[in-house]
Coordinates of C-alpha atoms in Angstrom, one line a residue:
M1061 CA 7.0 -54.6 71.9
D1062 CA 7.6 -54.7 75.7
V1063 CA 11.2 -53.7 76.7
T1064 CA 10.5 -53.3 80.4
G1065 CA 13.0 -55.1 82.5
N1066 CA 12.5 -54.6 86.3
D1067 CA 15.7 -56.5 87.1
S1068 CA 18.9 -55.3 88.8
F1069 CA 21.8 -54.4 86.6
Y1070 CA 25.3 -53.6 87.8
I1071 CA 28.0 -52.3 85.3
T1072 CA 31.5 -51.0 85.7
T1073 CA 34.3 -49.6 83.7
A1074 CA 37.9 -50.5 84.6
I1075 CA 39.5 -47.8 86.8
P1076 CA 42.3 -46.1 84.9
Y1077 CA 45.6 -45.0 86.3
V1078 CA 45.9 -41.3 87.0
N1079 CA 49.5 -40.8 86.0
S1080 CA 48.2 -38.6 83.2
T1081 CA 45.0 -37.1 81.9
P1082 CA 42.1 -39.0 80.2
H1083 CA 42.6 -40.1 76.6
I1084 CA 40.2 -41.2 73.9
G1085 CA 40.8 -44.9 74.7
F1086 CA 39.2 -44.5 78.1
A1087 CA 36.5 -42.3 76.6
L1088 CA 35.5 -45.2 74.4
E1089 CA 35.1 -47.5 77.4
I1090 CA 33.2 -45.1 79.6
V1091 CA 30.8 -44.0 76.8
Q1092 CA 30.1 -47.6 75.9
T1093 CA 29.4 -48.4 79.6
D1094 CA 27.2 -45.3 79.9
A1095 CA 25.1 -46.3 76.9
F1096 CA 24.5 -49.7 78.4
A1097 CA 23.6 -48.2 81.8
R1098 CA 21.2 -45.7 80.2
Y1099 CA 19.6 -48.5 78.2
H1100 CA 18.9 -50.6 81.3
R1101 CA 17.5 -47.6 83.2
L1102 CA 15.2 -47.0 80.2
R1103 CA 14.1 -50.6 80.5
E1104 CA 13.3 -49.8 84.1
D1105 CA 16.0 -52.1 85.5
R1106 CA 17.4 -51.0 88.9
T1107 CA 20.8 -49.9 87.5
Y1108 CA 24.1 -49.0 89.2
F1109 CA 27.0 -47.7 87.1
L1110 CA 30.4 -47.5 88.7
T1111 CA 33.6 -45.9 87.5
G1112 CA 36.6 -44.3 89.3
T1113 CA 40.4 -44.1 89.3
D1114 CA 43.2 -46.5 90.3
E1115 CA 45.5 -44.4 92.4
N1116 CA 47.8 -46.8 94.2
A1117 CA 50.1 -47.7 91.2
L1118 CA 53.9 -47.2 91.2
K1119 CA 53.5 -45.4 87.8
N1120 CA 51.5 -42.7 89.6
V1121 CA 54.3 -42.3 92.1
Q1122 CA 56.9 -42.0 89.3
A1123 CA 54.7 -39.4 87.5
A1124 CA 54.5 -37.3 90.6
E1125 CA 58.3 -37.5 91.1
K1126 CA 58.8 -36.4 87.6
E1127 CA 56.6 -33.3 88.2
G1128 CA 58.2 -32.6 91.5
I1129 CA 54.9 -32.9 93.4
S1130 CA 53.5 -35.3 96.0
T1131 CA 51.8 -38.4 94.8
A1132 CA 48.7 -37.3 96.8
E1133 CA 48.6 -34.0 94.9
L1134 CA 49.0 -35.7 91.5
V1135 CA 46.3 -38.3 92.0
E1136 CA 43.9 -35.6 93.4
R1137 CA 44.4 -33.3 90.4
N1138 CA 44.2 -36.0 87.8
S1139 CA 41.3 -37.8 89.4
E1140 CA 39.3 -34.6 89.2
R1141 CA 40.0 -34.6 85.4
F1142 CA 38.6 -38.1 85.1
Q1143 CA 35.5 -37.1 87.1
G1144 CA 35.1 -34.1 84.8
L1145 CA 34.4 -36.4 81.9
R1146 CA 30.9 -36.6 83.3
E1147 CA 30.1 -33.2 81.9
Y1148 CA 32.1 -33.4 78.7
L1149 CA 30.8 -36.9 77.6
D1150 CA 27.3 -36.7 79.2
L1151 CA 27.9 -39.5 81.6
S1152 CA 25.4 -40.9 84.1
F1153 CA 27.6 -42.9 86.5
D1154 CA 26.2 -43.4 90.0
Q1155 CA 29.4 -43.6 91.9
F1156 CA 33.1 -42.6 91.3
I1157 CA 35.5 -44.5 93.5
R1158 CA 39.1 -43.4 94.3
T1159 CA 41.2 -46.2 95.6
S1160 CA 43.7 -44.0 97.5
C1161 CA 41.3 -42.3 99.8
D1162 CA 37.9 -44.1 99.9
P1163 CA 37.6 -45.8 103.3
L1164 CA 35.2 -48.4 101.9
H1165 CA 37.9 -49.4 99.4
E1166 CA 40.6 -49.8 102.0
A1167 CA 38.3 -51.8 104.4
G1168 CA 37.1 -54.0 101.5
A1169 CA 40.6 -54.7 100.2
E1170 CA 41.7 -55.7 103.7
K1171 CA 38.6 -58.0 104.1
I1172 CA 39.2 -59.9 100.9
W1173 CA 42.9 -60.2 101.7
R1174 CA 42.1 -61.8 105.0
A1175 CA 39.4 -64.1 103.4
V1176 CA 41.8 -65.3 100.8
K1177 CA 44.6 -65.8 103.4
S1178 CA 42.2 -67.8 105.6
K1179 CA 41.6 -70.1 102.7
G1180 CA 45.3 -70.9 102.6
D1181 CA 45.8 -69.1 99.2
I1182 CA 48.4 -66.6 100.3
Y1183 CA 52.0 -67.4 101.1
K1184 CA 55.3 -65.6 101.2
Q1185 CA 58.4 -66.3 99.2
Y1186 CA 61.5 -64.8 97.7
Y1187 CA 61.0 -63.9 94.0
S1188 CA 63.0 -62.6 91.0
G1189 CA 61.2 -61.4 87.9
L1190 CA 61.1 -58.8 85.1
Y1191 CA 58.6 -56.0 85.9
C1192 CA 57.1 -53.4 83.6
V1193 CA 55.9 -50.4 85.5
G1194 CA 53.8 -49.3 82.6
C1195 CA 51.8 -52.5 82.7
E1196 CA 52.2 -52.9 86.5
R1197 CA 52.9 -56.6 85.9
Y1198 CA 55.7 -59.2 85.6
Y1199 CA 56.7 -60.7 82.3
D1200 CA 58.3 -64.0 81.4
E1201 CA 61.3 -63.5 79.0
A1202 CA 59.3 -65.5 76.4
E1203 CA 56.6 -62.8 76.4
L1204 CA 59.0 -60.0 75.6
I1205 CA 59.8 -58.8 72.1
E1206 CA 63.5 -58.3 71.7
G1207 CA 63.7 -57.9 75.4
R1208 CA 61.1 -55.2 75.6
C1209 CA 57.5 -55.0 76.9
P1210 CA 55.2 -55.7 73.9
E1211 CA 52.9 -52.8 75.1
H1212 CA 55.2 -50.0 76.1
K1213 CA 58.4 -51.0 74.2
T1214 CA 60.5 -50.5 77.3
V1215 CA 63.0 -52.8 79.0
P1216 CA 61.4 -54.3 82.1
E1217 CA 63.2 -53.9 85.4
L1218 CA 64.7 -57.0 87.1
I1219 CA 63.1 -57.1 90.6
E1220 CA 64.4 -59.4 93.4
E1221 CA 62.6 -59.3 96.7
E1222 CA 60.4 -61.3 99.1
N1223 CA 56.6 -60.9 98.4
Y1224 CA 53.3 -62.5 99.2
F1225 CA 51.9 -64.8 96.5
F1226 CA 48.4 -65.9 95.5
R1227 CA 47.8 -69.6 94.7
L1228 CA 46.3 -68.9 91.3
S1229 CA 47.3 -72.4 90.1
R1230 CA 44.8 -73.9 92.5
Y1231 CA 41.9 -72.5 90.4
Q1232 CA 43.1 -73.4 86.9
D1233 CA 40.6 -76.2 86.2
E1234 CA 37.7 -74.3 87.8
L1235 CA 38.4 -71.2 85.9
Y1236 CA 38.6 -73.1 82.6
D1237 CA 35.2 -74.7 83.3
L1238 CA 33.5 -71.5 84.3
I1239 CA 34.7 -69.6 81.2
S1240 CA 34.3 -72.4 78.6
S1241 CA 30.7 -73.0 79.8
D1242 CA 29.9 -69.2 79.8
R1243 CA 29.0 -69.3 83.5
Y1244 CA 31.5 -66.4 83.4
R1245 CA 30.9 -65.1 79.9
V1246 CA 33.8 -63.4 78.1
V1247 CA 32.7 -61.4 75.1
P1248 CA 33.6 -61.5 72.2
E1249 CA 34.2 -65.2 71.5
S1250 CA 37.8 -64.4 70.2
R1251 CA 38.7 -63.0 73.7
K1252 CA 37.1 -66.0 75.4
N1253 CA 39.3 -68.3 73.3
E1254 CA 42.3 -66.2 74.1
V1255 CA 41.7 -66.6 77.8
L1256 CA 41.0 -70.4 77.5
N1257 CA 44.3 -70.8 75.6
F1258 CA 46.2 -68.9 78.3
I1259 CA 44.7 -71.1 81.0
S1260 CA 45.3 -74.3 79.2
R1261 CA 49.1 -73.5 79.1
G1262 CA 49.1 -73.6 82.9
L1263 CA 48.5 -70.9 85.5
Q1264 CA 51.3 -69.8 87.8
D1265 CA 50.9 -68.3 91.2
F1266 CA 51.5 -64.5 91.1
S1267 CA 52.9 -61.9 93.4
I1268 CA 50.3 -59.8 95.2
S1269 CA 52.6 -57.5 97.3
R1270 CA 55.6 -55.2 96.9
S1271 CA 58.1 -54.1 99.4
E1272 CA 57.2 -50.8 101.1
Q1273 CA 60.5 -49.4 99.9
R1274 CA 59.9 -50.3 96.2
A1275 CA 56.3 -48.9 96.4
R1276 CA 57.8 -45.6 97.7
G1277 CA 55.5 -45.9 100.7
W1278 CA 52.4 -45.4 98.5
G1279 CA 49.5 -47.8 98.5
L1280 CA 47.5 -50.0 100.9
R1281 CA 49.6 -51.9 103.5
V1282 CA 49.3 -55.7 103.7
P1283 CA 47.2 -56.5 106.7
D1284 CA 49.5 -57.3 109.7
D1285 CA 52.7 -56.6 107.7
P1286 CA 53.4 -52.9 107.2
S1287 CA 56.7 -53.8 105.4
Q1288 CA 54.6 -54.8 102.4
V1289 CA 52.1 -52.9 100.1
I1290 CA 49.3 -54.8 98.4
Y1291 CA 50.0 -55.2 94.6
V1292 CA 48.1 -52.6 92.7
W1293 CA 46.1 -55.1 90.7
F1294 CA 45.0 -57.1 93.8
D1295 CA 44.0 -53.8 95.4
A1296 CA 42.3 -52.3 92.3
L1297 CA 40.2 -55.3 91.2
T1298 CA 38.4 -55.3 94.6
N1299 CA 37.0 -51.8 93.9
Y1300 CA 34.1 -53.4 92.0
I1301 CA 32.7 -54.8 95.3
N1302 CA 34.2 -52.3 97.7
A1303 CA 32.3 -49.5 96.2
L1304 CA 29.1 -51.3 97.1
D1305 CA 30.3 -51.7 100.7
Y1306 CA 31.5 -55.3 100.6
A1307 CA 33.4 -54.6 103.8
H1308 CA 30.2 -54.2 105.8
D1309 CA 28.0 -56.4 103.7
G1310 CA 26.0 -53.3 102.8
P1311 CA 22.6 -53.1 101.1
L1312 CA 24.1 -52.0 97.7
Y1313 CA 26.5 -55.0 97.9
R1314 CA 23.6 -57.3 98.6
E1315 CA 21.4 -55.9 95.9
F1316 CA 23.8 -55.4 93.1
W1317 CA 26.4 -58.2 93.7
V1318 CA 25.2 -61.0 95.9
D1319 CA 21.5 -61.1 94.9
N1320 CA 21.9 -59.8 91.3
P1321 CA 22.9 -62.1 88.4
H1322 CA 23.6 -59.2 86.1
R1323 CA 27.1 -58.1 87.0
V1324 CA 29.0 -56.7 84.0
H1325 CA 32.6 -55.4 83.7
V1326 CA 33.7 -53.4 80.6
V1327 CA 37.5 -53.5 80.1
G1328 CA 40.1 -53.1 77.4
K1329 CA 41.8 -56.1 75.8
D1330 CA 45.2 -55.2 77.5
I1331 CA 43.8 -56.0 80.9
I1332 CA 41.8 -59.1 80.1
R1333 CA 44.1 -61.4 82.0
F1334 CA 43.5 -59.5 85.2
H1335 CA 39.7 -59.6 84.8
A1336 CA 39.2 -63.0 83.3
I1337 CA 41.7 -64.9 85.4
Y1338 CA 43.0 -63.1 88.5
W1339 CA 39.8 -61.5 89.6
P1340 CA 37.5 -64.5 89.4
A1341 CA 40.2 -66.7 91.1
M1342 CA 40.4 -64.2 93.9
L1343 CA 36.6 -64.2 94.3
L1344 CA 36.5 -68.0 94.2
S1345 CA 39.0 -68.1 97.0
A1346 CA 37.1 -65.6 99.1
G1347 CA 33.8 -67.3 98.5
I1348 CA 32.2 -64.3 96.7
P1349 CA 29.9 -64.6 93.6
L1350 CA 31.6 -64.0 90.3
P1351 CA 30.7 -61.4 87.6
E1352 CA 28.3 -62.6 85.0
T1353 CA 29.9 -61.0 81.9
L1354 CA 33.2 -59.5 80.9
L1355 CA 32.9 -57.2 77.8
V1356 CA 36.3 -56.6 76.2
H1357 CA 36.8 -53.8 73.7
G1358 CA 39.7 -53.1 71.4
F1359 CA 42.1 -50.2 71.2
V1360 CA 41.7 -46.9 69.6
V1361 CA 44.9 -46.6 67.7
V1362 CA 46.7 -43.8 65.8
D1363 CA 48.6 -44.9 62.7
D1364 CA 48.2 -48.5 63.9
T1365 CA 49.9 -47.8 67.2
K1366 CA 48.0 -48.1 70.5
I1367 CA 47.2 -44.8 72.1
S1368 CA 49.1 -44.7 75.3
K1369 CA 50.1 -42.1 77.9
S1370 CA 53.5 -43.7 78.1
L1371 CA 54.0 -43.3 74.3
G1372 CA 52.8 -39.7 74.3
N1373 CA 50.4 -40.1 71.4
A1374 CA 47.2 -39.7 73.4
I1375 CA 44.2 -37.8 71.9
D1376 CA 42.4 -35.6 74.3
P1377 CA 38.6 -36.3 74.3
V1378 CA 37.9 -33.0 76.1
A1379 CA 39.5 -31.0 73.2
L1380 CA 37.4 -33.0 70.7
V1381 CA 34.2 -32.3 72.6
G1382 CA 35.1 -28.6 72.8
R1383 CA 35.4 -28.5 69.0
Y1384 CA 32.7 -30.9 67.8
G1385 CA 30.3 -31.3 70.7
T1386 CA 29.5 -34.2 73.1
D1387 CA 27.2 -36.2 70.9
A1388 CA 29.5 -36.0 67.9
M1389 CA 32.1 -37.6 70.1
R1390 CA 29.7 -40.2 71.5
Y1391 CA 28.4 -41.0 68.0
Y1392 CA 31.9 -41.7 66.7
L1393 CA 32.9 -43.9 69.6
L1394 CA 29.6 -45.9 69.6
R1395 CA 29.1 -46.3 65.9
V1396 CA 32.3 -45.8 64.0
V1397 CA 34.6 -47.5 66.5
S1398 CA 33.9 -51.3 66.8
P1399 CA 32.7 -52.4 70.2
T1400 CA 35.2 -55.2 70.2
A1401 CA 38.0 -54.7 67.6
D1402 CA 40.8 -52.1 67.2
A1403 CA 39.9 -48.9 65.4
N1404 CA 42.2 -46.4 63.7
F1405 CA 41.5 -42.7 64.6
N1406 CA 42.3 -39.7 62.5
I1407 CA 40.7 -36.3 62.7
E1408 CA 40.0 -36.1 58.9
H1409 CA 37.9 -39.2 59.1
F1410 CA 36.1 -37.9 62.2
E1411 CA 35.1 -34.7 60.4
R1412 CA 33.9 -36.6 57.3
V1413 CA 31.7 -38.8 59.5
Y1414 CA 30.4 -35.7 61.3
N1415 CA 29.4 -34.0 58.1
A1416 CA 28.0 -37.1 56.3
D1417 CA 26.1 -38.8 59.2
L1418 CA 25.3 -36.1 61.6
A1419 CA 25.0 -32.8 59.7
N1420 CA 23.7 -34.3 56.4
D1421 CA 21.8 -37.5 57.2
L1422 CA 20.2 -36.8 60.6
G1423 CA 20.5 -33.0 60.8
N1424 CA 19.0 -32.4 57.3
L1425 CA 16.2 -34.9 57.9
V1426 CA 15.1 -33.2 61.1
N1427 CA 15.4 -29.7 59.7
R1428 CA 13.5 -30.5 56.4
T1429 CA 10.7 -32.2 58.3
V1430 CA 10.2 -29.4 60.8
S1431 CA 10.6 -26.7 58.0
M1432 CA 8.0 -28.4 55.8
L1433 CA 5.5 -28.6 58.7
E1434 CA 6.1 -24.9 59.2
R1435 CA 5.7 -24.1 55.5
Y1436 CA 2.7 -26.4 54.7
R1437 CA 0.8 -26.7 58.0
N1438 CA 1.8 -23.6 60.0
G1439 CA 3.9 -25.8 62.2
C1440 CA 1.0 -28.0 63.3
T1441 CA 1.2 -31.8 63.2
P1442 CA -1.6 -32.9 60.9
V1443 CA -4.2 -35.6 61.3
V1444 CA -2.8 -38.6 59.5
G1445 CA -4.5 -39.3 56.2
D1446 CA -4.8 -42.5 54.2
R1447 CA -1.4 -44.3 53.8
T1448 CA 0.1 -45.4 50.6
S1449 CA 2.4 -48.3 50.1
L1450 CA 5.3 -45.9 50.8
E1451 CA 4.0 -45.0 54.2
E1452 CA 3.4 -48.6 55.0
E1453 CA 6.9 -49.5 54.0
V1454 CA 8.4 -46.7 56.2
R1455 CA 6.3 -48.0 59.2
L1456 CA 7.6 -51.5 58.6
V1457 CA 11.2 -50.3 58.4
A1458 CA 10.7 -48.3 61.6
A1459 CA 9.2 -51.4 63.4
H1460 CA 12.2 -53.5 62.3
V1461 CA 14.7 -50.9 63.4
R1462 CA 13.0 -50.6 66.8
E1463 CA 13.4 -54.4 67.3
T1464 CA 17.0 -54.4 66.1
V1465 CA 18.0 -51.5 68.5
V1466 CA 16.6 -53.4 71.5
E1467 CA 18.1 -56.7 70.4
S1468 CA 21.5 -55.0 69.8
M1469 CA 21.6 -53.2 73.1
D1470 CA 20.6 -56.5 74.9
E1471 CA 23.7 -58.0 73.3
F1472 CA 25.9 -55.0 74.2
D1473 CA 26.3 -53.9 70.6
P1474 CA 25.7 -50.1 70.3
Q1475 CA 27.3 -50.1 66.8
S1476 CA 24.6 -52.3 65.4
A1477 CA 21.9 -50.3 67.2
L1478 CA 23.2 -47.1 65.6
N1479 CA 23.6 -48.8 62.2
A1480 CA 19.9 -49.7 62.3
I1481 CA 18.8 -46.2 63.3
W1482 CA 20.8 -44.7 60.4
D1483 CA 19.2 -47.2 58.1
L1484 CA 15.9 -45.6 59.1
I1485 CA 17.3 -42.1 58.7
K1486 CA 18.6 -42.9 55.2
R1487 CA 15.3 -44.5 54.2
L1488 CA 13.4 -41.4 55.4
N1489 CA 15.7 -39.1 53.3
V1490 CA 14.8 -41.2 50.3
Y1491 CA 11.1 -41.2 51.3
V1492 CA 11.2 -37.4 51.2
E1493 CA 12.3 -37.4 47.6
E1494 CA 9.8 -40.2 46.6
S1495 CA 6.8 -38.6 48.3
A1496 CA 7.8 -35.1 47.1
P1497 CA 5.7 -33.0 49.6
W1498 CA 6.4 -29.8 47.6
T1499 CA 4.6 -31.3 44.6
L1500 CA 1.7 -32.4 46.9
A1501 CA 1.6 -28.9 48.4
K1502 CA 1.4 -27.3 44.9
A1503 CA -1.5 -29.6 43.9
E1504 CA -3.3 -28.8 47.2
K1505 CA -3.0 -25.1 46.4
N1506 CA -4.8 -25.9 43.1
G1507 CA -7.7 -27.5 45.0
D1508 CA -6.7 -31.1 44.9
G1509 CA -8.2 -32.6 48.0
A1510 CA -6.6 -36.0 47.6
A1511 CA -3.2 -34.3 47.4
A1512 CA -3.9 -32.4 50.6
E1513 CA -4.8 -35.6 52.4
Q1514 CA -1.7 -37.3 51.1
L1515 CA 0.4 -34.4 52.2
D1516 CA -1.0 -34.8 55.7
S1517 CA 0.0 -38.5 55.7
T1518 CA 3.4 -37.8 54.3
L1519 CA 4.2 -35.0 56.9
Y1520 CA 2.9 -37.1 59.8
T1521 CA 5.0 -40.1 58.7
L1522 CA 8.0 -37.9 58.6
V1523 CA 7.5 -36.1 61.9
E1524 CA 6.5 -39.3 63.8
S1525 CA 9.5 -41.1 62.4
V1526 CA 11.8 -38.3 63.6
R1527 CA 10.1 -38.5 67.0
L1528 CA 10.8 -42.2 67.1
I1529 CA 14.4 -41.7 66.1
G1530 CA 14.8 -39.4 69.0
A1531 CA 13.4 -42.0 71.3
L1532 CA 15.7 -44.7 70.0
L1533 CA 18.7 -42.4 70.5
E1534 CA 17.9 -41.8 74.2
P1535 CA 20.4 -44.3 75.6
L1536 CA 23.1 -43.4 72.9
L1537 CA 22.9 -39.7 72.2
S1538 CA 20.8 -38.3 75.0
D1539 CA 21.3 -34.6 74.2
T1540 CA 20.4 -35.1 70.6
A1541 CA 17.3 -37.0 71.7
R1542 CA 16.4 -34.1 73.9
K1543 CA 16.8 -31.6 71.0
I1544 CA 14.7 -33.8 68.7
R1545 CA 11.9 -33.9 71.2
L1546 CA 11.9 -30.1 71.4
Q1547 CA 12.0 -29.8 67.6
V1548 CA 8.9 -31.9 67.2
G1549 CA 7.0 -30.0 69.9
L1550 CA 7.4 -32.3 72.9
V1551 CA 8.6 -31.4 76.4
E1552 CA 12.3 -31.5 77.1
E1553 CA 12.2 -34.4 79.5
P1554 CA 10.6 -37.6 78.1
E1555 CA 7.3 -38.7 79.5
G1556 CA 6.0 -42.1 80.3
E1557 CA 7.8 -45.5 79.8
W1558 CA 10.5 -45.8 77.1
S1559 CA 8.7 -48.8 75.7
G1560 CA 5.7 -46.6 75.1
R1561 CA 7.8 -44.0 73.4
L1562 CA 9.0 -46.6 71.0
Q1563 CA 5.5 -47.3 69.7
W1564 CA 4.3 -45.8 66.4
G1565 CA 1.7 -43.1 66.5
R1566 CA 2.5 -41.4 69.9
L1567 CA 2.8 -37.9 68.4
E1568 CA -0.6 -36.3 68.6
A1569 CA -2.2 -34.4 65.8
G1570 CA -2.2 -30.7 66.6
T1571 CA 1.2 -30.7 68.2
H1572 CA 3.1 -27.6 67.2
V1573 CA 6.8 -28.1 66.2
A1574 CA 9.4 -25.6 67.2
D1575 CA 11.3 -23.3 64.9
P1576 CA 13.9 -25.4 63.0
Q1577 CA 17.4 -25.3 64.6
P1578 CA 20.5 -27.2 63.2
L1579 CA 21.3 -30.2 65.3
F1580 CA 24.8 -30.5 64.0
P1581 CA 26.1 -27.4 62.1
R1582 CA 28.1 -28.5 59.1
L1583 CA 31.9 -28.2 59.3
E1584 CA 33.1 -25.9 56.6
Q1585 CA 36.8 -26.5 57.2
A1586 CA 39.1 -28.8 59.2
A1587 CA 40.5 -27.7 62.5
A1588 CA 43.4 -29.1 64.4
V1589 CA 42.7 -30.5 67.8

């Protein structure tokens, strides 16, 4: 099976506000995105992974005022915390953009503003509307629930001022055609239908600036009008091309945006309107190619309530990693949490999953395999003997799992990829009991040559399967993959093409396994986080 790509692949997270510290909802998004980026690198695609922070929002200003510090100080401090997720979550992003201080971003935002204005799609008018600072958007009264924002449960503020507007209505039909035909693919289908329903009700022009006074003097000034600040969403959305140096038509912009069909955004369902409607309309106006795919994930919720910094129920991913480890966190986010639907989080369930799936299923399999090689073959991988129907079945299961993992990751579905890997893990744990190496070893001691040969075949099947599991985990749980390589006697860094490492039989006879070490020590008691 050839999984080599040799294409270009560009993928981004949304850029979160920095009015508070990172929570598990953003950890979900950035870990998903990291897994896709790692997968495409392993396919040998030229891959670029962008993340960053949205620092020009009014809510950041208000958070700084509440703390009694400058906005610049707050965004600097909290942006560092988001950048720090690289270590805690084992992230591989290529660039981290900060919208308040990156000169490429400011230059790019100005360039796209001027391009849209030259098209006749920006005009100025007096406006009155209900504004939620938490969402950084206006609401119609019909969208409110008992007069409150449906997301933040707060009463929006009535704003009356003169602003610049973008002619979104001009692009209604074109957007509908692009999304309905999947030329701009919105995933999953339910979110695509949600966007199409919204467009079919009619698109209204939207405000793309705020008065300098209401913005508290924070943000990017409107070109040629310093009395106005660019609306945070018009500003923030342009980061996806500004980071590549759209302003100067730079080589990264040419390679990963203009000349590359694989442009993917990963966002939460609460900001789908901005990415599925506002952003492509802005690009159409400016004459810039559109993204290829918009992947929309659900919320991580606590007691069926959305995790939100505004609601004060955020779960700290850094604390979870400190207690359970990086790959335990990544595993839960990639396998237990749906890639598209909401997921309820509680620590008791997290710990049950950790013990059952990681400590018991995977950890015990690796430990038993290495321990039996130590006990029965002095730690040396044997020459494979004749295979029985059991070994043939395991090889067929492994081949099917390999194909499923590749197909699932091609479709941006890490949950199905991990489900398949755990199917193989569970089958191998059953295979240990069915093949009973301890019985074969006892017979071998009594001079049974056939039992000795069968024990060789059984042990090779187990250790080669464990090696293959490690290879399959590389884009998903890279540190666990590294530990598995070391356990089965390979070098720490993978060698050769990933497609080659996915083939059966790559572990050579005579390879010495390492002393068994627990991958995921079992949790004996619950701990508060």
